PDB file of C-alpha atoms and ligand atoms in Angstrom:
ATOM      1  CA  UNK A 118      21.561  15.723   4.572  1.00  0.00           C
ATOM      2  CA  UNK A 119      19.669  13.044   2.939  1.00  0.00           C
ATOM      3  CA  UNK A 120      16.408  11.857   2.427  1.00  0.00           C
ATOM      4  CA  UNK A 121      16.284   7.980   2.711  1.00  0.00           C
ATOM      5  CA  UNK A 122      13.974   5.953   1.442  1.00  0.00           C
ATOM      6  CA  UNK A 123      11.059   4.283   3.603  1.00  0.00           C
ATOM      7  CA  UNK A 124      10.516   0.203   4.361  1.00  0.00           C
ATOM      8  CA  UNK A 125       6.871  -0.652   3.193  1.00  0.00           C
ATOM      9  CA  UNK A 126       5.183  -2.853   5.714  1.00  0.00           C
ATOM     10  CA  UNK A 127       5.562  -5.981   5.499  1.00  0.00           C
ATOM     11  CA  UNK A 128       9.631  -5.775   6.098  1.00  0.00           C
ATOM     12  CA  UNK A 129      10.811  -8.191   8.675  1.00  0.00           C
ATOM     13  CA  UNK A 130      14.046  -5.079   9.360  1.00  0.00           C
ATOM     14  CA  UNK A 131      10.755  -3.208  10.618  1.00  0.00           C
ATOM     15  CA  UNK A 132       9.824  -6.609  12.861  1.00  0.00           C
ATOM     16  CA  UNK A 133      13.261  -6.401  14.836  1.00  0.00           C
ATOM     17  CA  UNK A 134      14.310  -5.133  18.255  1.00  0.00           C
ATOM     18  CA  UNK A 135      16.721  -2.352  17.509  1.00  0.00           C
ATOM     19  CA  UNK A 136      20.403  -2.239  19.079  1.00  0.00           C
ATOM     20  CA  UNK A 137      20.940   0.442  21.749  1.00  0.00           C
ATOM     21  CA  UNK A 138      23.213   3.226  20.363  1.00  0.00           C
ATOM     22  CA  UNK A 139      26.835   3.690  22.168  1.00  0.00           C
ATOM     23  CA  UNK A 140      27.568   7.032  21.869  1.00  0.00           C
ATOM     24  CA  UNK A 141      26.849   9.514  20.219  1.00  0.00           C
ATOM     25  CA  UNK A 142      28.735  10.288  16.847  1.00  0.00           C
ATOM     26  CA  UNK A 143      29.370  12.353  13.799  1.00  0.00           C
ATOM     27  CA  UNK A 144      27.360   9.047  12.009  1.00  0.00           C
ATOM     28  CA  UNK A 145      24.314   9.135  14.676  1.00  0.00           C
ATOM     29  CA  UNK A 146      24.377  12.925  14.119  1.00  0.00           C
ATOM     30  CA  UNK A 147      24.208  12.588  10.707  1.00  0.00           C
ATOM     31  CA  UNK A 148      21.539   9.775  10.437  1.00  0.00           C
ATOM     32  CA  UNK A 149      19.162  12.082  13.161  1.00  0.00           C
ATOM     33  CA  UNK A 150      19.468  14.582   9.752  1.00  0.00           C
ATOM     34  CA  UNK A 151      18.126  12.136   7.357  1.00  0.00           C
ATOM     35  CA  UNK A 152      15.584  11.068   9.839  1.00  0.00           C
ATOM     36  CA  UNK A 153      14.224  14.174  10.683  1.00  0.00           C
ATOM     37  CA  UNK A 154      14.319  15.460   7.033  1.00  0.00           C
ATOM     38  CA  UNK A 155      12.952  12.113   5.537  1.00  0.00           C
ATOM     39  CA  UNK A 156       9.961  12.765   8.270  1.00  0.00           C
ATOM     40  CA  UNK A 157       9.294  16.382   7.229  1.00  0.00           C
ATOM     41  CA  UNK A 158       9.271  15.545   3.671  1.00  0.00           C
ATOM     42  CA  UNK A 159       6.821  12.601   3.948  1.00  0.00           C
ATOM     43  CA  UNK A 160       5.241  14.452   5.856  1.00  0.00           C
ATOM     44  CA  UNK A 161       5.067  12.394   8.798  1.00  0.00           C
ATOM     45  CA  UNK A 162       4.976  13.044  12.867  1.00  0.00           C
ATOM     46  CA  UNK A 163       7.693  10.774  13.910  1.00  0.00           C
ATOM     47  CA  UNK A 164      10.175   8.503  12.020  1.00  0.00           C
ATOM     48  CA  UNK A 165      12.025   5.798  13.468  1.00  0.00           C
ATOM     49  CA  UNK A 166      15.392   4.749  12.204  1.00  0.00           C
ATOM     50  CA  UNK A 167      14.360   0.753  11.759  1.00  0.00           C
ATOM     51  CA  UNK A 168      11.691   2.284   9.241  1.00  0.00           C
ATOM     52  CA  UNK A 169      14.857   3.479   7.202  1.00  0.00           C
ATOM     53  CA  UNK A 170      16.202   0.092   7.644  1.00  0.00           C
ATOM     54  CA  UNK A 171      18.742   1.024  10.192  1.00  0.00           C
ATOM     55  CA  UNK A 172      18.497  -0.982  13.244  1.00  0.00           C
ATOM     56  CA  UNK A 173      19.534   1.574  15.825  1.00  0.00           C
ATOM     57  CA  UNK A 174      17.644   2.671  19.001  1.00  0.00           C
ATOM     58  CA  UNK A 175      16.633   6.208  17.942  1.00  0.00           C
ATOM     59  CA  UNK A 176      13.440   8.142  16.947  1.00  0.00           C
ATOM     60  CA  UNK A 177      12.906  11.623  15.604  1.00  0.00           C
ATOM     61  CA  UNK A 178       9.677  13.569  16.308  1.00  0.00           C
ATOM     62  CA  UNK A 179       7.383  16.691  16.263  1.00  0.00           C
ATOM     63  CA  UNK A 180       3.584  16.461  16.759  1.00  0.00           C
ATOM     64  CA  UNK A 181       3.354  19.740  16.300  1.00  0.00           C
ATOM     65  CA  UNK A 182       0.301  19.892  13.697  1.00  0.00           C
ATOM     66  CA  UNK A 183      -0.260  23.730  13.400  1.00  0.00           C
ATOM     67  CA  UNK A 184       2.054  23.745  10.353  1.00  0.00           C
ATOM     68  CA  UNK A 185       2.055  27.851  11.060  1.00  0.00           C
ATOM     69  CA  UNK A 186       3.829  26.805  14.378  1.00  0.00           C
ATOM     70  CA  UNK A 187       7.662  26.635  14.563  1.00  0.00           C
ATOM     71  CA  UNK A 188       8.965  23.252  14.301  1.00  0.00           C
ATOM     72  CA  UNK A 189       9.579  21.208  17.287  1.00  0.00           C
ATOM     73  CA  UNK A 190      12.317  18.558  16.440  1.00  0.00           C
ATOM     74  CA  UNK A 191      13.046  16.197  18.927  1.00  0.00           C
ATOM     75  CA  UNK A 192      16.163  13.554  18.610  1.00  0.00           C
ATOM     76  CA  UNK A 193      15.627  10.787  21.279  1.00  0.00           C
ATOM     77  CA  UNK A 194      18.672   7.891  21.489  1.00  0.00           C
ATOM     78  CA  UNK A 195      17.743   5.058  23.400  1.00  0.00           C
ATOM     79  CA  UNK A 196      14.290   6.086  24.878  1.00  0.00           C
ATOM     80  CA  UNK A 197      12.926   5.016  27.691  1.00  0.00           C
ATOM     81  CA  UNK A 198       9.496   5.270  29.508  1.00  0.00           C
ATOM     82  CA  UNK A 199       9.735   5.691  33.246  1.00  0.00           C
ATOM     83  CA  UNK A 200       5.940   6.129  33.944  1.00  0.00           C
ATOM     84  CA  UNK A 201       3.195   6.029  32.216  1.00  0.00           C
ATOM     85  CA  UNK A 202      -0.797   7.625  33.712  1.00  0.00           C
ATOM     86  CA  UNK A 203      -3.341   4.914  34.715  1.00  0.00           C
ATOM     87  CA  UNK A 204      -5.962   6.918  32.271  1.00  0.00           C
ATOM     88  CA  UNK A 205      -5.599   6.255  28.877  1.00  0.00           C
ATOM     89  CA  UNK A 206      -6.791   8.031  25.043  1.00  0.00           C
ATOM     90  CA  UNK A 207      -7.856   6.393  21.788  1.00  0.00           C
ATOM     91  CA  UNK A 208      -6.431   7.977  18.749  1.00  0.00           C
ATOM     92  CA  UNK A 209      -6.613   6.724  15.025  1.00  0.00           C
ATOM     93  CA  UNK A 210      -3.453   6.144  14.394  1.00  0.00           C
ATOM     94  CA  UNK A 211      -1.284   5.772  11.399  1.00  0.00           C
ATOM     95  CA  UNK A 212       2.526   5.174   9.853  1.00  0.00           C
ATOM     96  CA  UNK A 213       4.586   6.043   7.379  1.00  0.00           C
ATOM     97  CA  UNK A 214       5.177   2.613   6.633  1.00  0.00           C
ATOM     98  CA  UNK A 215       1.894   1.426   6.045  1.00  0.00           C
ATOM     99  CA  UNK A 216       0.817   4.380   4.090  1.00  0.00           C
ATOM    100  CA  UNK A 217      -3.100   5.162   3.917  1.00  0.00           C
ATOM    101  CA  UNK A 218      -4.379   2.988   6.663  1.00  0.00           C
ATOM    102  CA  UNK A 219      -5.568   4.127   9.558  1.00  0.00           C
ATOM    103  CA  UNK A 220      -6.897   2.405  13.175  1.00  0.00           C
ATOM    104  CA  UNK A 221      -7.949   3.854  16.644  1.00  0.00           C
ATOM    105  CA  UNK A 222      -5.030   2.409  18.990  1.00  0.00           C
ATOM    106  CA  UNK A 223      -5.864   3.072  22.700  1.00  0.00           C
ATOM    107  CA  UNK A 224      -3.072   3.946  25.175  1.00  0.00           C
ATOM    108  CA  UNK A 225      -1.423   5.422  28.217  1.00  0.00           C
ATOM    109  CA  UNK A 226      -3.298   9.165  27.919  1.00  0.00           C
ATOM    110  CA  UNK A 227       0.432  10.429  29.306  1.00  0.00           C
ATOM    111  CA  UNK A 228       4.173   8.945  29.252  1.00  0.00           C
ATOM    112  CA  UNK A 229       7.354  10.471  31.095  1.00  0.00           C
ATOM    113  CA  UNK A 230      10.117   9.678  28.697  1.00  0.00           C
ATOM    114  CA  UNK A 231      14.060   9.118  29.220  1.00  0.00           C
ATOM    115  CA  UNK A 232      16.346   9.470  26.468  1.00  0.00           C
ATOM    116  CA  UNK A 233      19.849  10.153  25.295  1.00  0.00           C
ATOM    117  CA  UNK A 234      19.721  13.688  23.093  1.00  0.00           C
ATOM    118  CA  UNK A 235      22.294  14.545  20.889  1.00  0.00           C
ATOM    119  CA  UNK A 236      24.207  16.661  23.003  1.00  0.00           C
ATOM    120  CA  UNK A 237      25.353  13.188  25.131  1.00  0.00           C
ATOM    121  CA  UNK A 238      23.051  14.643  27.956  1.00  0.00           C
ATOM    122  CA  UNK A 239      19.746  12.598  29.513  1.00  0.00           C
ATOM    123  CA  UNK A 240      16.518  14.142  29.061  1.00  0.00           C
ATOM    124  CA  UNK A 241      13.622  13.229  30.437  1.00  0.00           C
ATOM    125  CA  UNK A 242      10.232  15.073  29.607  1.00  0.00           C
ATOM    126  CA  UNK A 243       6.467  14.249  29.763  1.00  0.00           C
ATOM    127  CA  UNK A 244       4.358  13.588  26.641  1.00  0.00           C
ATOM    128  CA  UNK A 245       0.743  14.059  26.409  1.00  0.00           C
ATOM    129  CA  UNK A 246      -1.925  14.559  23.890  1.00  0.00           C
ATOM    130  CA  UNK A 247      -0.825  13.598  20.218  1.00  0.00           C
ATOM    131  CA  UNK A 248       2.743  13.813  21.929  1.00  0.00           C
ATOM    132  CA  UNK A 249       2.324  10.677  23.736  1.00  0.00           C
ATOM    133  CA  UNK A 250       0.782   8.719  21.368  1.00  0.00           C
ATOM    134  CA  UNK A 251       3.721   9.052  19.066  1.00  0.00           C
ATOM    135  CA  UNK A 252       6.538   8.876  21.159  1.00  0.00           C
ATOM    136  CA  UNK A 253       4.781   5.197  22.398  1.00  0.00           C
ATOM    137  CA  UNK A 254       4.439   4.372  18.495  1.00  0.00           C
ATOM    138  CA  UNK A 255       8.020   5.533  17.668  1.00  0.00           C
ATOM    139  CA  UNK A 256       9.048   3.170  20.854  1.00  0.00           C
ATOM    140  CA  UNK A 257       7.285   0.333  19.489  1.00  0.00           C
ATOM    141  CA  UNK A 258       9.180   1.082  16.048  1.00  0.00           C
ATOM    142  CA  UNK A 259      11.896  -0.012  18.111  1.00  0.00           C
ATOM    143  CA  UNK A 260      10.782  -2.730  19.669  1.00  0.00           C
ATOM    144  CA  UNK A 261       9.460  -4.333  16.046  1.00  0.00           C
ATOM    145  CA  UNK A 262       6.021  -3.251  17.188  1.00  0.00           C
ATOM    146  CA  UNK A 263       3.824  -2.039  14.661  1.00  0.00           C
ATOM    147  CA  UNK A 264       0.085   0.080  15.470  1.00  0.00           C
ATOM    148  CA  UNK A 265      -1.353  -2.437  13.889  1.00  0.00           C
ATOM    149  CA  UNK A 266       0.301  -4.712  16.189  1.00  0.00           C
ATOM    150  CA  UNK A 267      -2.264  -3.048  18.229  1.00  0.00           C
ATOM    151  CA  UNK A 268      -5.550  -4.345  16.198  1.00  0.00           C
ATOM    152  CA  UNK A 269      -7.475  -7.113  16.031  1.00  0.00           C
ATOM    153  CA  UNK A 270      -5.633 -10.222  14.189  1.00  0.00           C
ATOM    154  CA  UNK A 271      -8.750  -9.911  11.249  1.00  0.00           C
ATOM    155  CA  UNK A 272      -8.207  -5.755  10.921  1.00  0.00           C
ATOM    156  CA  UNK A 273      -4.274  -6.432  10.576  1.00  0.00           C
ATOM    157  CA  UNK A 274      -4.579  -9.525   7.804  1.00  0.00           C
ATOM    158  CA  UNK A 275      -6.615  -6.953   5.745  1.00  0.00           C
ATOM    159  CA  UNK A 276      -4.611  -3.629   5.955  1.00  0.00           C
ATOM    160  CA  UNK A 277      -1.136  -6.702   5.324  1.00  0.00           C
ATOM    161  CA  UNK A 278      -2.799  -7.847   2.634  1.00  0.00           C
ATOM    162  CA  UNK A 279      -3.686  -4.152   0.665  1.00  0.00           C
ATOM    163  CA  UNK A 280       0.448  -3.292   1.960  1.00  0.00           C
ATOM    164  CA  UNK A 281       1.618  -6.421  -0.191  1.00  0.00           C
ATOM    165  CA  UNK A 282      -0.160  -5.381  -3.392  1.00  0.00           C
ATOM    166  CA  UNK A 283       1.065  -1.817  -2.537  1.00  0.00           C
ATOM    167  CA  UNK A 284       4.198  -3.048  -3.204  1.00  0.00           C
ATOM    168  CA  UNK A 285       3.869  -5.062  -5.675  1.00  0.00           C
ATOM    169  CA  UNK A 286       2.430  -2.388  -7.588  1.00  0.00           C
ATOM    170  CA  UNK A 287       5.140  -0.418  -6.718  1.00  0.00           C
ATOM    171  CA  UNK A 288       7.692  -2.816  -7.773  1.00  0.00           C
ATOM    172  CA  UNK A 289       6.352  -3.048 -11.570  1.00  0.00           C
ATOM    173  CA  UNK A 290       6.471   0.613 -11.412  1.00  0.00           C
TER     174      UNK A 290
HETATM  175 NI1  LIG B 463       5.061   4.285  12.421  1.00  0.00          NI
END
């Protein structure tokens, strides 16, 4: 197990659709690891793999925020949403790839969510609460959909803008 490293917005391997995932391997079960370690040690909520620069169709998750609570790791392959409520929530959202911004993103207050898990089986559980907003975000990782994707045009320029001299600075060292 691994940690990997993670892509800075802007990135354009974070501004691809990912591939769906075939089966699942000794190499998928491997990279769900580094995922899922890389996210703890952030610490983050959820971690898609395009934000390790690995193009694949798979998230890693737990919302639980009680960090007293047992963890609550969740591997999904090629997720899906199958329904999502009518009613929706507002939450200020943020991303381990755009580190210290935050913005309220408004959406679907509940998703039912399909997925491949690593034990070749299909799950299908629904999200709610901080739940749902991530496992939507993590989708949109997927999708090369970013939260601030979500913003206005104006909001998204700025936080770009303070993420390129992030890196920059980062860069001289
Ligand atoms: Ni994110």
């Amino acid at each position: 197990m691994s940690l990997r490293p993670i892509l800075i917005h802007p990135d354009p391997r974070l501004k691809k659709v990912a591939e769906p995932v075939a089966r699942v391997t000794p190499e998928i079960e491997a990279l769900a690891d580094d995922m899922l370690a890389t996210m703890y040690d952030a610490p983050g909520i959820g971690l898609a793999a395009p934000q390790i620069g690995v193009l694949k169709r798979i998230f890693v998750m737990d919302a639980t925020r009680d960090p007293e609570a047992e963890r609550q790791p969740l591997v999904l392959i090629n997720p899906e949403i199958s329904w999502s409520s009518e009613d929706l929530n507002t939450y200020d959202e943020g991303c381990l790839s755009i580190p210290d911004q935050y913005g309220d993103v408004t959406r679907p207050a509940q998703v039912r969510m399909q997925w491949l898990g690593l034990d070749g089986k299909t799950h299908e559980r629904d999200f709610d609460e901080l739940w749902a907003t991530c496992a939507q975000h993590e989708l949109d990782h997927l999708n090369g959909i970013l939260f601030i994707d979500h913003m206005s045009a104006i909001k998204r320029q700025m936080i770009t803008r303070k993420m390129v001299k992030l890196k920059r600075e980062r860069a001289r060292g």
